[in-house]
Structures are given as C-alpha cells and as structure tokens.
Amino acid sequence: MAPIFSSFLALTLIIPLSNAQGPPSPGFSLSSRVSTVAFNTGFRNLWGPQHQKLDQGSLTIWLDKSSGSGFKSLRPYQSGYFGAAMKLQPGYTAGVITSFYLSNNEEHPGDHDEIDIEFLGTTPDKPYTLQTNVYIRGSGDRNMIGREMKFHLWFDPTKDYHNYAILWNPSEIIFFVDDVPIRRYPRKSDATFPTRPMWVYGSIWDASSWATENGRYKADYNHQPFVGQYTNFKVSGCTANSPASCRPPSASPSGSSSLSRQQALAMNWVQNNYLVYDYCHDPKRDHTQIPEC
C-alpha cells in the first residue's frame, strides 16, 4: 500500500495467554479447494524488476538501499479468494513492509479501495506483527480511513512458509492464516465496504516513518537485503468482466458465504490470544468516521 495512507497509530498490546499453543482446527481447508496458479500465469512484475527472482514457482523479492519490488495480477477482480504462502526474513527488519493485498489505487488514485495483509518489520527481540486493513472510498473526499486489526502469530513466520489469504465476497471480507480465519469484516453498508474491482499485489518496501512501533525503529540498511519469499499463489474468483452469475469460493464447508461455527470458534481463539490492536476499540479514533464499529 502507498505510505501516504498508512496509519500512524501505536499498538495497544494484549498479552497472549501463556498456555496458547495453536488454534483449534477450523474444520475446513478452503485453500485446498483452490488450485495453485503459476506466477507468470496470474501476475507480472510491477516495479523493481532487478529485485525480483522467480525460481521453480517460488518468487523472491527484496529491498535494499536502491529499491524494493512489487508485483501485480494480470486481471482485476470484483470478488474472490486470493492467497499466497509467504516466508519472512528473520533478524532486524524494522521499517520494512512485506505485503500481499488487493487495491485499485492505480485506477482511483487518492480515492481508492484496498484490502491488506501486511507484515510490519520488527527488531530481533520482538515478534512480527501481521496487520490487516480495509480502506473504502467512502465519500470520495480523499480522506482515507484505515480499519486496522493487528495480530501476533502462534508460530514464527520466518521458519517456514505459511498460507495467508483474503476472501472477498459481496457480503464480507475474511482474512485467513493457514486456513484459520483471523478476522471477519462484514458488509454493513455500501459506504463501509469496497465494491469496485481490485487487482492483487505483493510488495516489499521501506515504511520507516510508521511501520515499526509508530516509526520508532527505522530500516537499517546494514542488514540489507531484506527479503520476502512467496509461493503457492491462489487466485479464484470473479474478474471485473465476469457475468453477474459468477460466485466466488465459499468461506465454509456448507457452501454459505460466512463462517461455520467451528471456523468462528477458531477465529475467536486467535482474537482472544493474539490480537494486539483493534481500530474499533481505539479511544483515539474518531468513531464518527468508522460507523461499522
């Protein structure tokens, strides 16, 4: 996402329960229902081509003092399931954002919609923060209102690949980590829900002004290059040109658009144990701007 629209809110920490080891099973593997897409079939380089390498289906992008890198889907979508397996860099990564997201910023600059999965870089003594966010055009006055929910994870995302995904359908947005739903954003009104077609993006870039503890720690290029790794790309949904009869994948085994009871229990476990910031519960926010709360 573009730095100009990023939140400058500090984290409100909630300490995870000491006995929390891993979430209960969601009982349904949505990712297994969606075929893997080869990178070159579904995406292209967007910027920083010299900082992007494709090797046997796995994409590596990196940031150094000269540039970061990003990629973009070949087509825009109006709904669907969008995911990738990602592996993050260990050590000092403060100020660095590694992301996978939906946006139409190029089509509607300053007045766009966006659905974000962003890893906020960190210092070696602290865990990564996974930030989810939703931007909506709203009134079209270029006043971009962030709707951040931030999580720590029940595993180390630098040790191995894990699957991260966004399900966007006409009634809700659901964020998944390894098929476990971590956040559900329902459509409560047209003004608080993105409806215009979006492209799928991934990127690594320097967001030192806000990314790590509200900008307290900056990117330190003594640790360059900063690397993000992606594989197992999943894209299944309705393109901008699909007929009205097109339906995105179902969130639950019942075929309904929402979560099953078992999925909801798994999501509640994650939020009870690993949620570290919720914009709806931030007393510093102007709640007239976030009526869905």
GROMACS .gro file of C-alpha atoms in nm:
model
  293
    1MET     CA    1   0.000   0.000   0.000
    2ALA     CA    2   0.109   0.357  -0.051
    3PRO     CA    3   0.287   0.509   0.252
    4ILE     CA    4   0.075   0.826   0.241
    5PHE     CA    5  -0.234   0.636   0.350
    6SER     CA    6  -0.069   0.436   0.629
    7SER     CA    7  -0.185   0.456   0.987
    8PHE     CA    8   0.032   0.621   1.250
    9LEU     CA    9  -0.148   0.459   1.539
   10ALA     CA   10   0.057   0.296   1.810
   11LEU     CA   11  -0.002  -0.064   1.906
   12THR     CA   12  -0.226  -0.138   2.200
   13LEU     CA   13  -0.077  -0.460   2.327
   14ILE     CA   14  -0.273  -0.751   2.463
   15ILE     CA   15  -0.051  -1.020   2.609
   16PRO     CA   16  -0.131  -1.366   2.466
   17LEU     CA   17  -0.230  -1.636   2.713
   18SER     CA   18   0.070  -1.837   2.826
   19ASN     CA   19  -0.100  -2.171   2.756
   20ALA     CA   20  -0.193  -2.082   2.400
   21GLN     CA   21  -0.007  -2.313   2.162
   22GLY     CA   22  -0.211  -2.315   1.845
   23PRO     CA   23  -0.566  -2.254   1.730
   24PRO     CA   24  -0.839  -2.516   1.729
   25SER     CA   25  -0.900  -2.668   1.387
   26PRO     CA   26  -1.130  -2.460   1.168
   27GLY     CA   27  -1.261  -2.790   1.027
   28PHE     CA   28  -1.234  -2.675   0.667
   29SER     CA   29  -0.941  -2.615   0.435
   30LEU     CA   30  -1.055  -2.352   0.189
   31SER     CA   31  -0.707  -2.325   0.039
   32SER     CA   32  -0.719  -2.692  -0.066
   33ARG     CA   33  -1.029  -2.616  -0.276
   34VAL     CA   34  -0.844  -2.353  -0.479
   35SER     CA   35  -0.588  -2.452  -0.742
   36THR     CA   36  -0.239  -2.308  -0.736
   37VAL     CA   37  -0.165  -2.053  -1.010
   38ALA     CA   38   0.180  -2.021  -1.164
   39PHE     CA   39   0.320  -1.675  -1.101
   40ASN     CA   40   0.361  -1.591  -1.469
   41THR     CA   41   0.006  -1.710  -1.539
   42GLY     CA   42  -0.155  -1.477  -1.291
   43PHE     CA   43   0.095  -1.198  -1.218
   44ARG     CA   44   0.365  -0.974  -1.357
   45ASN     CA   45   0.640  -0.757  -1.217
   46LEU     CA   46   0.515  -0.408  -1.132
   47TRP     CA   47   0.830  -0.234  -1.013
   48GLY     CA   48   1.186  -0.317  -0.910
   49PRO     CA   49   1.240  -0.596  -1.167
   50GLN     CA   50   1.607  -0.618  -1.072
   51HIS     CA   51   1.493  -0.701  -0.715
   52GLN     CA   52   1.268  -0.991  -0.815
   53LYS     CA   53   1.359  -1.352  -0.894
   54LEU     CA   54   1.138  -1.644  -0.995
   55ASP     CA   55   1.277  -1.992  -0.934
   56GLN     CA   56   1.068  -2.307  -0.989
   57GLY     CA   57   0.743  -2.136  -0.896
   58SER     CA   58   0.879  -1.951  -0.593
   59LEU     CA   59   0.914  -1.574  -0.609
   60THR     CA   60   1.174  -1.382  -0.410
   61ILE     CA   61   1.158  -1.004  -0.385
   62TRP     CA   62   1.394  -0.788  -0.188
   63LEU     CA   63   1.461  -0.439  -0.064
   64ASP     CA   64   1.796  -0.271  -0.042
   65LYS     CA   65   1.904   0.091  -0.032
   66SER     CA   66   1.845   0.130  -0.406
   67SER     CA   67   1.493  -0.014  -0.440
   68GLY     CA   68   1.223  -0.251  -0.326
   69SER     CA   69   0.999  -0.454  -0.555
   70GLY     CA   70   0.638  -0.535  -0.625
   71PHE     CA   71   0.411  -0.748  -0.843
   72LYS     CA   72   0.055  -0.723  -0.969
   73SER     CA   73  -0.214  -0.958  -1.102
   74LEU     CA   74  -0.280  -0.956  -1.474
   75ARG     CA   75  -0.651  -0.901  -1.422
   76PRO     CA   76  -0.876  -0.706  -1.186
   77TYR     CA   77  -1.132  -0.892  -0.974
   78GLN     CA   78  -1.467  -0.798  -0.826
   79SER     CA   79  -1.464  -1.081  -0.568
   80GLY     CA   80  -1.273  -1.398  -0.490
   81TYR     CA   81  -1.017  -1.587  -0.285
   82PHE     CA   82  -0.661  -1.455  -0.305
   83GLY     CA   83  -0.372  -1.617  -0.123
   84ALA     CA   84  -0.003  -1.700  -0.118
   85ALA     CA   85   0.239  -1.887   0.101
   86MET     CA   86   0.494  -1.644   0.242
   87LYS     CA   87   0.818  -1.672   0.435
   88LEU     CA   88   0.968  -1.371   0.610
   89GLN     CA   89   1.321  -1.267   0.687
   90PRO     CA   90   1.448  -1.316   1.044
   91GLY     CA   91   1.658  -1.066   1.237
   92TYR     CA   92   1.635  -0.690   1.216
   93THR     CA   93   1.361  -0.592   0.972
   94ALA     CA   94   1.229  -0.275   1.136
   95GLY     CA   95   1.071  -0.027   0.896
   96VAL     CA   96   1.021  -0.288   0.623
   97ILE     CA   97   0.676  -0.391   0.497
   98THR     CA   98   0.623  -0.727   0.326
   99SER     CA   99   0.270  -0.740   0.184
  100PHE     CA  100   0.001  -0.921  -0.010
  101TYR     CA  101  -0.309  -0.716  -0.083
  102LEU     CA  102  -0.591  -0.601  -0.310
  103SER     CA  103  -0.615  -0.245  -0.439
  104ASN     CA  104  -0.742  -0.019  -0.714
  105ASN     CA  105  -0.512   0.270  -0.629
  106GLU     CA  106  -0.372   0.292  -0.980
  107GLU     CA  107  -0.724   0.319  -1.118
  108HIS     CA  108  -0.852   0.558  -0.849
  109PRO     CA  109  -0.551   0.745  -0.704
  110GLY     CA  110  -0.631   0.916  -0.375
  111ASP     CA  111  -0.983   0.773  -0.380
  112HIS     CA  112  -0.921   0.400  -0.378
  113ASP     CA  113  -1.024   0.080  -0.206
  114GLU     CA  114  -0.780  -0.165  -0.050
  115ILE     CA  115  -0.770  -0.490   0.149
  116ASP     CA  116  -0.432  -0.552   0.312
  117ILE     CA  117  -0.223  -0.827   0.460
  118GLU     CA  118   0.097  -0.654   0.575
  119PHE     CA  119   0.383  -0.777   0.785
  120LEU     CA  120   0.530  -0.492   0.987
  121GLY     CA  121   0.904  -0.530   1.024
  122THR     CA  122   1.044  -0.580   1.370
  123THR     CA  123   1.352  -0.592   1.590
  124PRO     CA  124   1.511  -0.928   1.678
  125ASP     CA  125   1.368  -0.936   2.033
  126LYS     CA  126   1.005  -0.891   1.927
  127PRO     CA  127   0.762  -1.092   1.712
  128TYR     CA  128   0.636  -0.986   1.371
  129THR     CA  129   0.304  -0.804   1.362
  130LEU     CA  130   0.054  -0.905   1.094
  131GLN     CA  131  -0.161  -0.605   1.007
  132THR     CA  132  -0.493  -0.647   0.830
  133ASN     CA  133  -0.659  -0.337   0.692
  134VAL     CA  134  -0.956  -0.228   0.485
  135TYR     CA  135  -0.981   0.105   0.302
  136ILE     CA  136  -1.302   0.227   0.141
  137ARG     CA  137  -1.357   0.524  -0.086
  138GLY     CA  138  -1.640   0.644   0.136
  139SER     CA  139  -1.748   0.992   0.041
  140GLY     CA  140  -1.475   1.026  -0.220
  141ASP     CA  141  -1.318   1.322  -0.037
  142ARG     CA  142  -0.971   1.160  -0.038
  143ASN     CA  143  -0.993   1.114   0.339
  144MET     CA  144  -0.868   0.756   0.362
  145ILE     CA  145  -0.984   0.589   0.682
  146GLY     CA  146  -0.782   0.289   0.793
  147ARG     CA  147  -0.954  -0.004   0.963
  148GLU     CA  148  -0.657  -0.183   1.112
  149MET     CA  149  -0.659  -0.501   1.315
  150LYS     CA  150  -0.314  -0.628   1.413
  151PHE     CA  151  -0.207  -0.971   1.529
  152HIS     CA  152   0.091  -1.159   1.653
  153LEU     CA  153   0.111  -1.518   1.530
  154TRP     CA  154   0.116  -1.853   1.708
  155PHE     CA  155   0.424  -1.953   1.506
  156ASP     CA  156   0.746  -1.797   1.379
  157PRO     CA  157   0.675  -1.677   1.019
  158THR     CA  158   1.047  -1.675   0.939
  159LYS     CA  159   1.096  -2.050   0.990
  160ASP     CA  160   0.879  -2.180   0.708
  161TYR     CA  161   0.615  -2.090   0.453
  162HIS     CA  162   0.261  -2.029   0.580
  163ASN     CA  163  -0.052  -1.955   0.381
  164TYR     CA  164  -0.210  -1.611   0.405
  165ALA     CA  165  -0.531  -1.528   0.223
  166ILE     CA  166  -0.815  -1.283   0.170
  167LEU     CA  167  -1.168  -1.392   0.083
  168TRP     CA  168  -1.371  -1.102  -0.056
  169ASN     CA  169  -1.732  -1.161  -0.150
  170PRO     CA  170  -2.033  -0.929  -0.177
  171SER     CA  171  -2.125  -0.972   0.190
  172GLU     CA  172  -1.795  -0.984   0.380
  173ILE     CA  173  -1.416  -0.992   0.385
  174ILE     CA  174  -1.238  -1.271   0.574
  175PHE     CA  175  -0.864  -1.291   0.642
  176PHE     CA  176  -0.707  -1.637   0.680
  177VAL     CA  177  -0.376  -1.771   0.814
  178ASP     CA  178  -0.321  -2.139   0.731
  179ASP     CA  179  -0.698  -2.171   0.670
  180VAL     CA  180  -0.774  -2.031   1.016
  181PRO     CA  181  -0.994  -1.720   0.988
  182ILE     CA  182  -0.845  -1.440   1.196
  183ARG     CA  183  -1.075  -1.153   1.103
  184ARG     CA  184  -1.419  -1.109   0.951
  185TYR     CA  185  -1.526  -0.770   0.815
  186PRO     CA  186  -1.898  -0.780   0.725
  187ARG     CA  187  -2.071  -0.551   0.480
  188LYS     CA  188  -2.288  -0.331   0.698
  189SER     CA  189  -2.342  -0.057   0.441
  190ASP     CA  190  -2.228   0.037   0.091
  191ALA     CA  191  -2.031   0.328   0.237
  192THR     CA  192  -1.815   0.099   0.454
  193PHE     CA  193  -1.745  -0.183   0.210
  194PRO     CA  194  -1.526  -0.199  -0.102
  195THR     CA  195  -1.725  -0.291  -0.415
  196ARG     CA  196  -1.514  -0.169  -0.708
  197PRO     CA  197  -1.282  -0.412  -0.890
  198MET     CA  198  -0.932  -0.453  -0.750
  199TRP     CA  199  -0.602  -0.607  -0.857
  200VAL     CA  200  -0.389  -0.839  -0.644
  201TYR     CA  201  -0.049  -0.706  -0.538
  202GLY     CA  202   0.255  -0.805  -0.338
  203SER     CA  203   0.548  -0.585  -0.240
  204ILE     CA  204   0.841  -0.516  -0.012
  205TRP     CA  205   0.923  -0.154   0.068
  206ASP     CA  206   1.058   0.092   0.323
  207ALA     CA  207   0.789   0.231   0.553
  208SER     CA  208   1.024   0.357   0.822
  209SER     CA  209   0.802   0.653   0.909
  210TRP     CA  210   0.533   0.431   1.064
  211ALA     CA  211   0.583   0.056   1.027
  212THR     CA  212   0.763  -0.042   1.348
  213GLU     CA  213   0.633   0.094   1.677
  214ASN     CA  214   0.495   0.407   1.512
  215GLY     CA  215   0.826   0.481   1.340
  216ARG     CA  216   1.043   0.443   1.649
  217TYR     CA  217   1.268   0.194   1.468
  218LYS     CA  218   1.374   0.264   1.108
  219ALA     CA  219   1.504   0.045   0.830
  220ASP     CA  220   1.875  -0.018   0.887
  221TYR     CA  221   2.047  -0.095   0.556
  222ASN     CA  222   2.340  -0.250   0.738
  223HIS     CA  223   2.107  -0.553   0.737
  224GLN     CA  224   2.021  -0.540   0.366
  225PRO     CA  225   1.893  -0.703   0.158
  226PHE     CA  226   1.553  -0.752   0.320
  227VAL     CA  227   1.388  -1.050   0.156
  228GLY     CA  228   1.029  -1.168   0.113
  229GLN     CA  229   0.952  -1.510  -0.034
  230TYR     CA  230   0.623  -1.616  -0.197
  231THR     CA  231   0.495  -1.941  -0.342
  232ASN     CA  232   0.170  -2.138  -0.382
  233PHE     CA  233  -0.024  -1.849  -0.532
  234LYS     CA  234  -0.403  -1.894  -0.517
  235VAL     CA  235  -0.642  -1.680  -0.719
  236SER     CA  236  -1.003  -1.787  -0.771
  237GLY     CA  237  -1.290  -1.552  -0.820
  238CYS     CA  238  -1.488  -1.326  -1.044
  239THR     CA  239  -1.297  -1.090  -1.269
  240ALA     CA  240  -1.422  -0.741  -1.344
  241ASN     CA  241  -1.570  -0.879  -1.668
  242SER     CA  242  -1.734  -1.189  -1.522
  243PRO     CA  243  -2.112  -1.227  -1.562
  244ALA     CA  244  -2.344  -1.140  -1.274
  245SER     CA  245  -2.397  -1.513  -1.216
  246CYS     CA  246  -2.031  -1.559  -1.113
  247ARG     CA  247  -1.982  -1.658  -0.748
  248PRO     CA  248  -1.653  -1.657  -0.553
  249PRO     CA  249  -1.546  -1.962  -0.348
  250SER     CA  250  -1.744  -2.031  -0.033
  251ALA     CA  251  -1.593  -1.948   0.304
  252SER     CA  252  -1.733  -2.254   0.478
  253PRO     CA  253  -1.798  -2.624   0.408
  254SER     CA  254  -2.174  -2.563   0.397
  255GLY     CA  255  -2.139  -2.352   0.084
  256SER     CA  256  -2.260  -2.039   0.259
  257SER     CA  257  -2.070  -1.713   0.230
  258SER     CA  258  -1.999  -1.687   0.604
  259LEU     CA  259  -1.812  -1.896   0.859
  260SER     CA  260  -1.916  -2.222   1.016
  261ARG     CA  261  -1.944  -2.248   1.392
  262GLN     CA  262  -1.611  -2.433   1.408
  263GLN     CA  263  -1.442  -2.164   1.197
  264ALA     CA  264  -1.590  -1.892   1.418
  265LEU     CA  265  -1.456  -2.066   1.730
  266ALA     CA  266  -1.109  -2.082   1.576
  267MET     CA  267  -1.127  -1.711   1.486
  268ASN     CA  268  -1.238  -1.621   1.838
  269TRP     CA  269  -0.944  -1.816   1.979
  270VAL     CA  270  -0.699  -1.619   1.764
  271GLN     CA  271  -0.857  -1.287   1.859
  272ASN     CA  272  -0.864  -1.375   2.229
  273ASN     CA  273  -0.498  -1.477   2.230
  274TYR     CA  274  -0.312  -1.291   1.954
  275LEU     CA  275  -0.499  -0.973   1.866
  276VAL     CA  276  -0.282  -0.675   1.962
  277TYR     CA  277  -0.475  -0.384   1.810
  278ASP     CA  278  -0.837  -0.326   1.705
  279TYR     CA  279  -0.930   0.008   1.549
  280CYS     CA  280  -1.287  -0.023   1.680
  281HIS     CA  281  -1.157  -0.020   2.038
  282ASP     CA  282  -0.907   0.263   1.997
  283PRO     CA  283  -1.023   0.561   2.206
  284LYS     CA  284  -0.807   0.793   1.995
  285ARG     CA  285  -1.007   0.721   1.680
  286ASP     CA  286  -1.290   0.943   1.559
  287HIS     CA  287  -1.570   0.688   1.570
  288THR     CA  288  -1.799   0.901   1.356
  289GLN     CA  289  -1.571   0.800   1.067
  290ILE     CA  290  -1.598   0.427   1.139
  291PRO     CA  291  -1.975   0.372   1.184
  292GLU     CA  292  -1.943  -0.005   1.130
  293CYS     CA  293  -1.788  -0.028   1.478
   0.00000   0.00000   0.00000
